[in-house]
């Protein structure tokens, strides 16, 4: 008996999906999990509609993580949805897919990619804010559609669109207004990206002072928060900001 | 910034939108993308295999060949692609580096080939990814060892320009194979070491009885003889030690080395014994000292490589040995304690104390089992059996590590030996290749002359003597020729295979004296018929003698200035060719040679004139007459470039 059970365990370890029971010759009683596994394996990589279900399974079933892949909608659809040309979309997708072969970016990946552009400082906090801004449906991952949608607004949108997007970035809890704490977090994350070795050296109060001057400029009614209208209005009155928005016209 | 994320740069720039509204000062201008051309595919044709990639992929690393404008040198206008005449397999790795930012090292690739390719493409090997870096470094180290070995032996083989006496002595001591004297010394010392060891052993053998006294060991019976032997050995060892000390390049280091300590320990007892003779108080210590004489046997390690390897292995396995010792000690103490307390109860037990039990434990763990101490109680027997079982395990564990270390070092040594053995063959191959190429040059020189002669003659009757040379070869040969002309020297090759064949070419050349001189200097005097002048088959000094002749401007007989042997061969060759050209048989005397040459000249004036027309202009010896003109056509002996004979001053006109 003992030997037999040992043999069984050996053969089971060989037989990975356990579809064949050495002892009885019948497939073992199918467990719910095994069934789901086999079913999902049979499915081709799913489109965006099935994305939520796949990612749910992938979260609970580690076995499935390696087979998750996400394919974006077709090129034509993306062309309609965004303001990029076909070639631009191709270039963007190639770069995207190179770094994220699975088709979606999660927060860790995102932070790691972004940190490669700022070797000296710590860009992880700002990257988190960016990630939250790109991840419009808040599902913890940025797909190519999200990515391209965000880029389309920033690079091809009107100034108002851009300002809207920036406001969305600053509004961490997405409640429609920016508080001083939120702004302080943003400011600190931007200063963090510079790193420790700067000239002049970073002072402790610099972010706070910067936030104060920002609120002075933006907060019309001095109620301690900046709403979207205040924000857009103030930015439109500022020459520098308007001019800097033009920078994004030629990025791609 | 890793190149792989270069594609995400637009994203990073777009993300800067978060900074704009909070910025207090205006932003700098963005760099304009002047020629905003679309990303284009470029084709890289590597030995026929076409690789295609985006231009921007390659431009990620602008300090490499493919990323810079250097690749424009390889652009083929006709096919509109970049052509590289290199290995496509390695190129695959190189291109993947551009694509993924990681450089991999394929295991099946030869390390030096890979290094060459990387150097060509301007990629530093240090950026090989972690996954492949270990393998790369290992292979590189092995290769470096091999090269170092080669260099070392090469250096050894070159004749040391001028070694001082001391240095030669040291070399003789370290490498007995360098000279016979060293070898003799090596064997003599070895012999005396053996003699000394044997005498030490035989000294103690009981040697038969002298009537009237008990049995004596040989040492005491023939004490004088043994003393003499001992003295002789010690003298030899002392002399050897002093010589080594004298010859050592760094005396301090030599004194500290293991071998010299062994030497000292081996001969010290004798001297100490001399000093304190028959002093009863210290004779006990004296006897102890004699034990050290046995260390002479370690002197053999200079003579045996295997012993040295063993010693080196033990040294390198010090940690494993230490562990073995430590674990054994632990086990011994544990079991001895247990056995002692287990056997305490039994009467007349030999296990009187724990240290006394050590002996039992050791004997049992190493499965010796002398049987002088055995447990009598049941508990004792149980623990005794556990002790012996565990002993086997504890000893068996570290042994494979030591063995594998030994095997690794031994194989390394064997590899080095094999390399040394193959080196001879390898060097011979290299030498043959080198001489082959210079032979080819000389062949072609000769053939070129002959061909020219033939062309000028317009006589197709003679066959083309040499094999056709490729364009590259002919250009190479021209280059060598120009060098010869520049320096006024000429190449010498010692190859007895290039023997003279009698040819059927009827024309022979003659040149005026100056030309002869010149040709003497530049011609290669290598191929003497082995039958006729074996002594000249390889004589590197000839070129020098050839050149030294430059100073002699006027020579009635250029031959006369040559060393006799060369002269003789020249005469012989001249004889040959003269015979070949169907001259009347000549004597080998110099004067008659000239006469005969003169005689021989007339009938062949026609032909020779044409050939010598090229060079008849009496230019100074150092200059080449013109363009591609070769030295005067070789003598009809087809394998020689020796201008055959010089008559007295003979001016050859153009026709």
mmCIF file of C-alpha atoms in Angstrom, chain B residues 18 55 60 82 90 115 157 160 189 214 270 279 294 373 378 385 404 407 432 447 466 484 522 529 536 580 631 655:
data_model
loop_
_atom_site.group_PDB
_atom_site.id
_atom_site.type_symbol
_atom_site.label_atom_id
_atom_site.label_comp_id
_atom_site.label_asym_id
_atom_site.label_seq_id
_atom_site.Cartn_x
_atom_site.Cartn_y
_atom_site.Cartn_z
ATOM 1 C CA UNK B 18 1.657 67.740 -14.543
ATOM 2 C CA UNK B 55 16.367 52.870 -38.007
ATOM 3 C CA UNK B 60 19.530 53.852 -29.610
ATOM 4 C CA UNK B 82 23.980 47.731 -45.651
ATOM 5 C CA UNK B 90 26.851 36.440 -33.892
ATOM 6 C CA UNK B 115 35.089 39.078 -28.936
ATOM 7 C CA UNK B 157 62.124 29.546 -26.133
ATOM 8 C CA UNK B 160 67.668 35.066 -23.895
ATOM 9 C CA UNK B 189 70.498 15.348 -6.366
ATOM 10 C CA UNK B 214 73.493 -8.705 21.218
ATOM 11 C CA UNK B 270 73.559 16.682 10.891
ATOM 12 C CA UNK B 279 76.937 14.960 25.303
ATOM 13 C CA UNK B 294 63.234 11.829 7.208
ATOM 14 C CA UNK B 373 39.177 -2.090 24.134
ATOM 15 C CA UNK B 378 24.750 -3.974 26.667
ATOM 16 C CA UNK B 385 27.592 0.068 17.160
ATOM 17 C CA UNK B 404 37.041 16.633 -6.799
ATOM 18 C CA UNK B 407 40.873 16.050 -9.889
ATOM 19 C CA UNK B 432 55.405 26.323 -42.260
ATOM 20 C CA UNK B 447 57.860 32.977 -62.191
ATOM 21 C CA UNK B 466 54.451 28.605 -61.937
ATOM 22 C CA UNK B 484 63.078 44.486 -50.751
ATOM 23 C CA UNK B 522 68.056 41.271 -53.059
ATOM 24 C CA UNK B 529 69.923 21.768 -54.666
ATOM 25 C CA UNK B 536 73.519 26.075 -47.503
ATOM 26 C CA UNK B 580 70.774 23.722 -69.102
ATOM 27 C CA UNK B 631 65.270 41.823 -60.707
ATOM 28 C CA UNK B 655 68.841 45.579 -78.536
#
